[in-house]
Each structure stands twice: as C-alpha cells, then as structure tokens.
Amino acid sequence: MKRLLLGIAVAAVLASLVSAPGASAHPLGNFSVNHLVQVSVSSEQVGARYILDQAEIPTFQERGLADSAVLARKLGEVRRGLVVRVDGRPVALHVTRTPRLTHPRGQGALPTTRLEVALTAPARGAHAVAVHDGTFPGRVGWKAVVAAPGAGTAVRSSVPTADPTGGLRRYPTDLLTSPSDVRTATLAVAPGAGTVQAPGGPPVSTTTTNTSGDGFAGVFERALDGRGAIVVLLLAAFAWGAIHALSPGHGKGMVAAYLVGTRGTARHAVALGATVTITHTAGVFALGLVTLALSAYVLPEDLYPWLNLVSGVLVLGVGAAVLRSRVRWARARRARHDHDHRHAHDHAHDHRDAHDHAHGHRDAHDRDHDHRDAHDHAHDHPHAHDHDHGGHTHTHAPPERITSRSLIALGASAGLIPCPSALVVLLAAVAQHRLALGVLLIVVFSLGLAATLVGLGLAVVGVRSAGARLPVPSGAVAVLPALSTLLIVGLGLVLTVRAVHGVL
C-alpha cells in the first residue's frame, strides 16, 4: 500500500511538472523571425505599420548589444528591405513615432524581441501603390502584408485586410505547418470614403501563443528558480524526452523495421538507444556552438535541412546494405540448393547385429557398429531449407549479419536532428551561467528519447520471438524480413527526397 501511495505521489508530481504552464514559447519555432506590414493609403500619404516578432534563438544571438544598438540595427533592416513605390517611383519612408522595442519572456527564461514601427511616405494624387517587404531574407517565420483603409480614398487591394495574428501576438494553429509567406502587395487608389476592396483571407480556426506539447524548457526554468526537487525535475526531463520521441520522426518506424529485417536482439535494441542518446546530445552541443560562435557565418536554422539530408542518406545507406545482404544470401541459396530438400526418405534402424536399412535394399551386418541415435544425418547446409518434422514445418533461415556500422548509422539518423527546445535549454544555461544544470537536463532528456526507442525495439524483438513459436507458414516468416528491408529503403528514399527539397 505504501508503495502504491508513493507511486501515485510521484506520478502526481510529474504530471504537475509536465502539464504546468511555463513561459510562452514561440509557436513557429525558436528560430523564427516573423514580420507583418499593414499598409494604408490616404489622399496625402502612404502609411506602413511594421511589426517584428523575433523568437528566442535569434534574440540570443544579439546578446551583449544594448537596446539602442538593437533598435538601430532593426531600423536599418527595415529601411533597406521595405520598399514602397508610388505610381512606379520608389519613395522614402520616414519614422513618424518613436519605435517601440520590447523583450517578452520566452522559453527557458530567454527573451524574445518585439518591434513596432510607424512609417509614412508622401503619396498625394497616387493612383497605384506597390509594397515589397524584403526584410530578413532567408529567415523562417510568418511573413504577411495586409491592407487598411485610409482617409479620402477607395482602395482595391491584392492582399486581405484581416490579420489572423492580431499583430503577431497569436498564430492560427491550422497554419503553423505552412505559415503565411506574403511579402508583396499592390493597391489601386481612387478618391473615396476610406474603403478597401480586398480578397478574403484564408479560413482559420483557433489561435495559439504556445508550442504544442513541448515543455522541456519549462523544466529548466523550474530548476533555475529552485521550484521542485532536482530528482523530480530530472524525472520530468526524462519524461519529456520520452514524450518527444513519440512525435513524428525520430526513427521509430526505422528502428522497428531494422530489428525485424535483420533479426535483431535485445542487445541490438539497447545499442541503438545508446547511439541515439550520444548523437542527440552531441548534436545539441554542436548546434549550440554554431549559435554561439559561428552565427555571423551560418544561421543555425539553415543547418536543419542539411541534417535532415544526412539523416535520410544514413537511413537509405542502412537499408541498401541490408537489402544487398539479403540479395547476396538469396543468390547463394539458389546456387547451392536448387532442389527441394524435404527428407522424404525414412531411416528405419533397429540397431541389431543383423538389421535392415530401408533404402530399397537389405544388408545383413554381422559386425557390430555404432549408429549413434538412429543414424544421424549431419547435413552441413549453409543454405536455409524447410524441414518436415512430424506434420509441422519450420525454417532454418540464417540470421542476418548486423554490423556495428549499420547500428551506429541508424542510431545516428534517429538522434542527429536536435530538439530545438534542448538547444534553448543549452543557450539559456549559458546565459544564466548554469551550464552544468543545462547539460545534465539535456543528457537526461536524451536518455528519455532513447528509452522510447529502446522500449519499441525490445517490444519488436519480443513479439517477433513469440511469433516464431507459433505455427506460422514458413513462407510468411521468410517474407516479413524482406518487407521490413524494403520499408527501410522506402523510408530512406522519402526522407532523402524531402530533405533535398528543403535544401533547395
């Protein structure tokens, strides 16, 4: 009873840690740089309200800069990248009010950056206005241009008037995977009563300001603030890693297919988990190093498509190696065993001084000799063939050879792409001078990630072992590893093609 109560208490604590709301994380990712331009045309001028919402990691890259320096840098980007043309001629934009720069708190106690700038340009008697937002090229995030009514004009706009983000304060959940990427607008202007004719925006459902289900950085915040015992926080980090492994990706299908296709053992499943742990932890540190030291030369988010490509190529290589092994084995089997070896002949041995061999002839043996267990046939066949033993059939197919190289490659492919929240924890630990705490939580998180894959692998091995004892036709048993091999190759091809598309 005491153990039950203790278990319930621990589960309750973990549930509170996992479900308790932490600081808002950016719904479009910790790398995102989001910007919105709201354009209005009056009888005298063009107005542009520019809003920037910058997530934790790009804000961290500007650490050490005073707000005045950050503001000057952002305004310079806006002046260079935001282009307005009136009747085909570019016009200069001027800041009309003091820009507002704030730093809302994000994941892992890291700040984010929010900037609001109001700009205008002369446009008396304008008939056509074109706007192009070329700020922050190459950065991932929400990019939109919307129209607003202006005094004394009737405007026909190519972009909608509705802004589903409320000024980049919340984001539609059903558009997070394919965020807006509108950077250009054209507006036909005529005298009027402040109206705008515009297309309707895409239908949206609920909006969010939080990422879905990833609160690992919140565990670091609680540890940083001294909320919760360290053991419980470590358990929570482990739980978040295990939960994170259940999200799409992370090689769950590949691990299962590999262990089936190669007849892997529990030891191989554990080895895969260890490789995932090491690779994921090393990947977080490597990406953190890029963010800290090399961000002037390469953007961290630009590495993710390449990491996806490497992961896909690794899976494809493992699948190709397993497929090649099976093809070689099948060819050797056909070359050595083209006949159907069924042991259809009987060996009737009475083991007497004079006894009969049922081979179609009778030989009387007057000499005593040892036949050792009813004339044991020692067939040293390197090939797999079916034996018929008293009404049931089983196969002696040799197990596939599992190499350390293939285990490492598959484990690396599953752990190669670091979880962005783990990177946030590392950077937050650096910023708060709590590196040891951050590293410890990341390692435990990676162990949780690996534990899910190991558990899956052990389950696959157990189910396969149980299935081997069932009276399953030998043909079906032989087909399953082949199908698993083709599945690995197929997954590798899909991952590689997607990654190539992302790189290009």
PDB file of N, CA and C in Angstrom, residues 418-485:
ATOM      1  N   PRO A 418      18.716  17.766 -33.575  1.00  0.00           N
ATOM      2  CA  PRO A 418      18.466  18.152 -32.181  1.00  0.00           C
ATOM      3  C   PRO A 418      17.080  18.752 -32.001  1.00  0.00           C
ATOM      4  N   CYS A 419      16.496  18.486 -30.862  1.00  0.00           N
ATOM      5  CA  CYS A 419      15.235  19.128 -30.497  1.00  0.00           C
ATOM      6  C   CYS A 419      15.501  20.608 -30.227  1.00  0.00           C
ATOM      7  N   PRO A 420      14.773  21.532 -30.875  1.00  0.00           N
ATOM      8  CA  PRO A 420      15.021  22.959 -30.638  1.00  0.00           C
ATOM      9  C   PRO A 420      14.886  23.362 -29.177  1.00  0.00           C
ATOM     10  N   SER A 421      13.973  22.722 -28.440  1.00  0.00           N
ATOM     11  CA  SER A 421      13.835  23.061 -27.020  1.00  0.00           C
ATOM     12  C   SER A 421      15.090  22.702 -26.239  1.00  0.00           C
ATOM     13  N   ALA A 422      15.747  21.600 -26.626  1.00  0.00           N
ATOM     14  CA  ALA A 422      17.003  21.243 -25.961  1.00  0.00           C
ATOM     15  C   ALA A 422      18.068  22.293 -26.239  1.00  0.00           C
ATOM     16  N   LEU A 423      18.076  22.823 -27.466  1.00  0.00           N
ATOM     17  CA  LEU A 423      19.020  23.893 -27.786  1.00  0.00           C
ATOM     18  C   LEU A 423      18.707  25.147 -26.975  1.00  0.00           C
ATOM     19  N   VAL A 424      17.424  25.449 -26.801  1.00  0.00           N
ATOM     20  CA  VAL A 424      17.038  26.600 -25.980  1.00  0.00           C
ATOM     21  C   VAL A 424      17.535  26.426 -24.553  1.00  0.00           C
ATOM     22  N   VAL A 425      17.398  25.209 -24.013  1.00  0.00           N
ATOM     23  CA  VAL A 425      17.879  24.951 -22.652  1.00  0.00           C
ATOM     24  C   VAL A 425      19.383  25.176 -22.569  1.00  0.00           C
ATOM     25  N   LEU A 426      20.129  24.710 -23.570  1.00  0.00           N
ATOM     26  CA  LEU A 426      21.580  24.906 -23.558  1.00  0.00           C
ATOM     27  C   LEU A 426      21.930  26.390 -23.588  1.00  0.00           C
ATOM     28  N   LEU A 427      21.293  27.142 -24.478  1.00  0.00           N
ATOM     29  CA  LEU A 427      21.587  28.570 -24.579  1.00  0.00           C
ATOM     30  C   LEU A 427      21.150  29.318 -23.319  1.00  0.00           C
ATOM     31  N   ALA A 428      20.006  28.921 -22.760  1.00  0.00           N
ATOM     32  CA  ALA A 428      19.565  29.552 -21.517  1.00  0.00           C
ATOM     33  C   ALA A 428      20.534  29.250 -20.382  1.00  0.00           C
ATOM     34  N   ALA A 429      21.072  28.028 -20.364  1.00  0.00           N
ATOM     35  CA  ALA A 429      22.052  27.675 -19.332  1.00  0.00           C
ATOM     36  C   ALA A 429      23.311  28.514 -19.473  1.00  0.00           C
ATOM     37  N   VAL A 430      23.724  28.770 -20.722  1.00  0.00           N
ATOM     38  CA  VAL A 430      24.887  29.629 -20.948  1.00  0.00           C
ATOM     39  C   VAL A 430      24.586  31.048 -20.485  1.00  0.00           C
ATOM     40  N   ALA A 431      23.404  31.551 -20.845  1.00  0.00           N
ATOM     41  CA  ALA A 431      23.049  32.927 -20.485  1.00  0.00           C
ATOM     42  C   ALA A 431      22.922  33.107 -18.976  1.00  0.00           C
ATOM     43  N   GLN A 432      22.453  32.068 -18.285  1.00  0.00           N
ATOM     44  CA  GLN A 432      22.255  32.168 -16.836  1.00  0.00           C
ATOM     45  C   GLN A 432      23.454  31.650 -16.044  1.00  0.00           C
ATOM     46  N   HIS A 433      24.518  31.284 -16.740  1.00  0.00           N
ATOM     47  CA  HIS A 433      25.726  30.753 -16.099  1.00  0.00           C
ATOM     48  C   HIS A 433      25.418  29.501 -15.267  1.00  0.00           C
ATOM     49  N   ARG A 434      24.532  28.654 -15.813  1.00  0.00           N
ATOM     50  CA  ARG A 434      24.179  27.391 -15.167  1.00  0.00           C
ATOM     51  C   ARG A 434      24.395  26.251 -16.161  1.00  0.00           C
ATOM     52  N   LEU A 435      25.593  26.216 -16.739  1.00  0.00           N
ATOM     53  CA  LEU A 435      25.863  25.259 -17.810  1.00  0.00           C
ATOM     54  C   LEU A 435      25.747  23.815 -17.322  1.00  0.00           C
ATOM     55  N   ALA A 436      26.249  23.526 -16.129  1.00  0.00           N
ATOM     56  CA  ALA A 436      26.204  22.146 -15.618  1.00  0.00           C
ATOM     57  C   ALA A 436      24.764  21.663 -15.500  1.00  0.00           C
ATOM     58  N   LEU A 437      23.877  22.525 -14.997  1.00  0.00           N
ATOM     59  CA  LEU A 437      22.470  22.160 -14.881  1.00  0.00           C
ATOM     60  C   LEU A 437      21.863  21.902 -16.255  1.00  0.00           C
ATOM     61  N   GLY A 438      22.149  22.776 -17.208  1.00  0.00           N
ATOM     62  CA  GLY A 438      21.606  22.598 -18.548  1.00  0.00           C
ATOM     63  C   GLY A 438      22.089  21.321 -19.202  1.00  0.00           C
ATOM     64  N   VAL A 439      23.387  21.034 -19.079  1.00  0.00           N
ATOM     65  CA  VAL A 439      23.942  19.818 -19.682  1.00  0.00           C
ATOM     66  C   VAL A 439      23.310  18.581 -19.055  1.00  0.00           C
ATOM     67  N   LEU A 440      23.153  18.585 -17.735  1.00  0.00           N
ATOM     68  CA  LEU A 440      22.547  17.440 -17.047  1.00  0.00           C
ATOM     69  C   LEU A 440      21.128  17.197 -17.544  1.00  0.00           C
ATOM     70  N   LEU A 441      20.335  18.242 -17.661  1.00  0.00           N
ATOM     71  CA  LEU A 441      18.957  18.087 -18.129  1.00  0.00           C
ATOM     72  C   LEU A 441      18.910  17.604 -19.573  1.00  0.00           C
ATOM     73  N   ILE A 442      19.820  18.089 -20.409  1.00  0.00           N
ATOM     74  CA  ILE A 442      19.841  17.669 -21.810  1.00  0.00           C
ATOM     75  C   ILE A 442      20.200  16.193 -21.931  1.00  0.00           C
ATOM     76  N   VAL A 443      21.173  15.741 -21.147  1.00  0.00           N
ATOM     77  CA  VAL A 443      21.552  14.324 -21.184  1.00  0.00           C
ATOM     78  C   VAL A 443      20.379  13.453 -20.739  1.00  0.00           C
ATOM     79  N   VAL A 444      19.701  13.855 -19.669  1.00  0.00           N
ATOM     80  CA  VAL A 444      18.557  13.076 -19.186  1.00  0.00           C
ATOM     81  C   VAL A 444      17.424  13.106 -20.210  1.00  0.00           C
ATOM     82  N   PHE A 445      17.201  14.254 -20.832  1.00  0.00           N
ATOM     83  CA  PHE A 445      16.201  14.359 -21.900  1.00  0.00           C
ATOM     84  C   PHE A 445      16.530  13.390 -23.036  1.00  0.00           C
ATOM     85  N   SER A 446      17.793  13.328 -23.433  1.00  0.00           N
ATOM     86  CA  SER A 446      18.213  12.420 -24.500  1.00  0.00           C
ATOM     87  C   SER A 446      18.033  10.964 -24.080  1.00  0.00           C
ATOM     88  N   LEU A 447      18.265  10.672 -22.801  1.00  0.00           N
ATOM     89  CA  LEU A 447      18.032   9.313 -22.303  1.00  0.00           C
ATOM     90  C   LEU A 447      16.553   8.946 -22.405  1.00  0.00           C
ATOM     91  N   GLY A 448      15.676   9.895 -22.108  1.00  0.00           N
ATOM     92  CA  GLY A 448      14.248   9.636 -22.264  1.00  0.00           C
ATOM     93  C   GLY A 448      13.878   9.389 -23.709  1.00  0.00           C
ATOM     94  N   LEU A 449      14.466  10.178 -24.612  1.00  0.00           N
ATOM     95  CA  LEU A 449      14.242   9.973 -26.040  1.00  0.00           C
ATOM     96  C   LEU A 449      14.667   8.571 -26.455  1.00  0.00           C
ATOM     97  N   ALA A 450      15.851   8.158 -25.986  1.00  0.00           N
ATOM     98  CA  ALA A 450      16.355   6.834 -26.341  1.00  0.00           C
ATOM     99  C   ALA A 450      15.535   5.729 -25.694  1.00  0.00           C
ATOM    100  N   ALA A 451      15.024   5.976 -24.481  1.00  0.00           N
ATOM    101  CA  ALA A 451      14.268   4.937 -23.781  1.00  0.00           C
ATOM    102  C   ALA A 451      13.034   4.523 -24.570  1.00  0.00           C
ATOM    103  N   THR A 452      12.377   5.488 -25.196  1.00  0.00           N
ATOM    104  CA  THR A 452      11.213   5.152 -26.009  1.00  0.00           C
ATOM    105  C   THR A 452      11.609   4.256 -27.176  1.00  0.00           C
ATOM    106  N   LEU A 453      12.713   4.588 -27.841  1.00  0.00           N
ATOM    107  CA  LEU A 453      13.159   3.777 -28.971  1.00  0.00           C
ATOM    108  C   LEU A 453      13.610   2.394 -28.513  1.00  0.00           C
ATOM    109  N   VAL A 454      14.302   2.326 -27.363  1.00  0.00           N
ATOM    110  CA  VAL A 454      14.722   1.024 -26.839  1.00  0.00           C
ATOM    111  C   VAL A 454      13.499   0.185 -26.478  1.00  0.00           C
ATOM    112  N   GLY A 455      12.516   0.811 -25.822  1.00  0.00           N
ATOM    113  CA  GLY A 455      11.296   0.087 -25.479  1.00  0.00           C
ATOM    114  C   GLY A 455      10.593  -0.451 -26.709  1.00  0.00           C
ATOM    115  N   LEU A 456      10.530   0.378 -27.756  1.00  0.00           N
ATOM    116  CA  LEU A 456       9.941  -0.087 -29.009  1.00  0.00           C
ATOM    117  C   LEU A 456      10.732  -1.259 -29.575  1.00  0.00           C
ATOM    118  N   GLY A 457      12.066  -1.131 -29.556  1.00  0.00           N
ATOM    119  CA  GLY A 457      12.902  -2.210 -30.081  1.00  0.00           C
ATOM    120  C   GLY A 457      12.730  -3.500 -29.308  1.00  0.00           C
ATOM    121  N   LEU A 458      12.690  -3.417 -27.978  1.00  0.00           N
ATOM    122  CA  LEU A 458      12.500  -4.620 -27.162  1.00  0.00           C
ATOM    123  C   LEU A 458      11.132  -5.241 -27.422  1.00  0.00           C
ATOM    124  N   ALA A 459      10.122  -4.391 -27.613  1.00  0.00           N
ATOM    125  CA  ALA A 459       8.792  -4.918 -27.916  1.00  0.00           C
ATOM    126  C   ALA A 459       8.790  -5.645 -29.254  1.00  0.00           C
ATOM    127  N   VAL A 460       9.463  -5.071 -30.246  1.00  0.00           N
ATOM    128  CA  VAL A 460       9.537  -5.714 -31.561  1.00  0.00           C
ATOM    129  C   VAL A 460      10.240  -7.058 -31.463  1.00  0.00           C
ATOM    130  N   VAL A 461      11.371  -7.086 -30.738  1.00  0.00           N
ATOM    131  CA  VAL A 461      12.111  -8.338 -30.579  1.00  0.00           C
ATOM    132  C   VAL A 461      11.258  -9.376 -29.857  1.00  0.00           C
ATOM    133  N   GLY A 462      10.541  -8.944 -28.808  1.00  0.00           N
ATOM    134  CA  GLY A 462       9.704  -9.878 -28.067  1.00  0.00           C
ATOM    135  C   GLY A 462       8.562 -10.426 -28.896  1.00  0.00           C
ATOM    136  N   VAL A 463       7.893  -9.559 -29.644  1.00  0.00           N
ATOM    137  CA  VAL A 463       6.788 -10.008 -30.489  1.00  0.00           C
ATOM    138  C   VAL A 463       7.291 -10.949 -31.569  1.00  0.00           C
ATOM    139  N   ARG A 464       8.445 -10.621 -32.156  1.00  0.00           N
ATOM    140  CA  ARG A 464       8.983 -11.492 -33.195  1.00  0.00           C
ATOM    141  C   ARG A 464       9.361 -12.862 -32.636  1.00  0.00           C
ATOM    142  N   SER A 465       9.941 -12.878 -31.429  1.00  0.00           N
ATOM    143  CA  SER A 465      10.308 -14.151 -30.806  1.00  0.00           C
ATOM    144  C   SER A 465       9.067 -14.976 -30.484  1.00  0.00           C
ATOM    145  N   ALA A 466       8.012 -14.301 -29.999  1.00  0.00           N
ATOM    146  CA  ALA A 466       6.773 -15.019 -29.710  1.00  0.00           C
ATOM    147  C   ALA A 466       6.141 -15.553 -30.986  1.00  0.00           C
ATOM    148  N   GLY A 467       6.196 -14.750 -32.045  1.00  0.00           N
ATOM    149  CA  GLY A 467       5.632 -15.200 -33.311  1.00  0.00           C
ATOM    150  C   GLY A 467       6.369 -16.379 -33.904  1.00  0.00           C
ATOM    151  N   ALA A 468       7.674 -16.485 -33.615  1.00  0.00           N
ATOM    152  CA  ALA A 468       8.455 -17.593 -34.157  1.00  0.00           C
ATOM    153  C   ALA A 468       8.010 -18.929 -33.586  1.00  0.00           C
ATOM    154  N   ARG A 469       7.374 -18.920 -32.403  1.00  0.00           N
ATOM    155  CA  ARG A 469       6.923 -20.166 -31.786  1.00  0.00           C
ATOM    156  C   ARG A 469       5.527 -20.563 -32.230  1.00  0.00           C
ATOM    157  N   LEU A 470       4.884 -19.706 -33.002  1.00  0.00           N
ATOM    158  CA  LEU A 470       3.543 -20.013 -33.481  1.00  0.00           C
ATOM    159  C   LEU A 470       3.620 -20.814 -34.772  1.00  0.00           C
ATOM    160  N   PRO A 471       2.584 -21.600 -35.073  1.00  0.00           N
ATOM    161  CA  PRO A 471       2.591 -22.404 -36.306  1.00  0.00           C
ATOM    162  C   PRO A 471       2.312 -21.551 -37.536  1.00  0.00           C
ATOM    163  N   VAL A 472       3.213 -20.631 -37.811  1.00  0.00           N
ATOM    164  CA  VAL A 472       3.068 -19.739 -38.963  1.00  0.00           C
ATOM    165  C   VAL A 472       3.744 -20.377 -40.170  1.00  0.00           C
ATOM    166  N   PRO A 473       3.134 -20.317 -41.341  1.00  0.00           N
ATOM    167  CA  PRO A 473       3.785 -20.886 -42.532  1.00  0.00           C
ATOM    168  C   PRO A 473       5.163 -20.292 -42.742  1.00  0.00           C
ATOM    169  N   SER A 474       6.103 -21.151 -43.124  1.00  0.00           N
ATOM    170  CA  SER A 474       7.484 -20.697 -43.270  1.00  0.00           C
ATOM    171  C   SER A 474       7.622 -19.617 -44.329  1.00  0.00           C
ATOM    172  N   GLY A 475       6.756 -19.654 -45.352  1.00  0.00           N
ATOM    173  CA  GLY A 475       6.835 -18.632 -46.389  1.00  0.00           C
ATOM    174  C   GLY A 475       6.533 -17.252 -45.853  1.00  0.00           C
ATOM    175  N   ALA A 476       5.527 -17.171 -44.967  1.00  0.00           N
ATOM    176  CA  ALA A 476       5.183 -15.871 -44.381  1.00  0.00           C
ATOM    177  C   ALA A 476       6.299 -15.351 -43.499  1.00  0.00           C
ATOM    178  N   VAL A 477       6.936 -16.248 -42.736  1.00  0.00           N
ATOM    179  CA  VAL A 477       8.044 -15.839 -41.875  1.00  0.00           C
ATOM    180  C   VAL A 477       9.204 -15.326 -42.703  1.00  0.00           C
ATOM    181  N   ALA A 478       9.449 -15.951 -43.848  1.00  0.00           N
ATOM    182  CA  ALA A 478      10.565 -15.528 -44.693  1.00  0.00           C
ATOM    183  C   ALA A 478      10.289 -14.193 -45.370  1.00  0.00           C
ATOM    184  N   VAL A 479       8.996 -13.908 -45.648  1.00  0.00           N
ATOM    185  CA  VAL A 479       8.647 -12.674 -46.359  1.00  0.00           C
ATOM    186  C   VAL A 479       8.770 -11.457 -45.452  1.00  0.00           C
ATOM    187  N   LEU A 480       8.482 -11.610 -44.151  1.00  0.00           N
ATOM    188  CA  LEU A 480       8.460 -10.465 -43.243  1.00  0.00           C
ATOM    189  C   LEU A 480       9.782  -9.701 -43.199  1.00  0.00           C
ATOM    190  N   PRO A 481      10.941 -10.359 -43.030  1.00  0.00           N
ATOM    191  CA  PRO A 481      12.200  -9.598 -43.056  1.00  0.00           C
ATOM    192  C   PRO A 481      12.436  -8.888 -44.378  1.00  0.00           C
ATOM    193  N   ALA A 482      12.025  -9.523 -45.478  1.00  0.00           N
ATOM    194  CA  ALA A 482      12.210  -8.881 -46.782  1.00  0.00           C
ATOM    195  C   ALA A 482      11.370  -7.613 -46.885  1.00  0.00           C
ATOM    196  N   LEU A 483      10.119  -7.684 -46.412  1.00  0.00           N
ATOM    197  CA  LEU A 483       9.270  -6.495 -46.434  1.00  0.00           C
ATOM    198  C   LEU A 483       9.830  -5.400 -45.533  1.00  0.00           C
ATOM    199  N   SER A 484      10.374  -5.790 -44.383  1.00  0.00           N
ATOM    200  CA  SER A 484      10.975  -4.806 -43.484  1.00  0.00           C
ATOM    201  C   SER A 484      12.169  -4.121 -44.135  1.00  0.00           C
ATOM    202  N   THR A 485      12.957  -4.898 -44.866  1.00  0.00           N
ATOM    203  CA  THR A 485      14.102  -4.315 -45.572  1.00  0.00           C
ATOM    204  C   THR A 485      13.645  -3.292 -46.601  1.00  0.00           C
TER     205      THR A 485
END
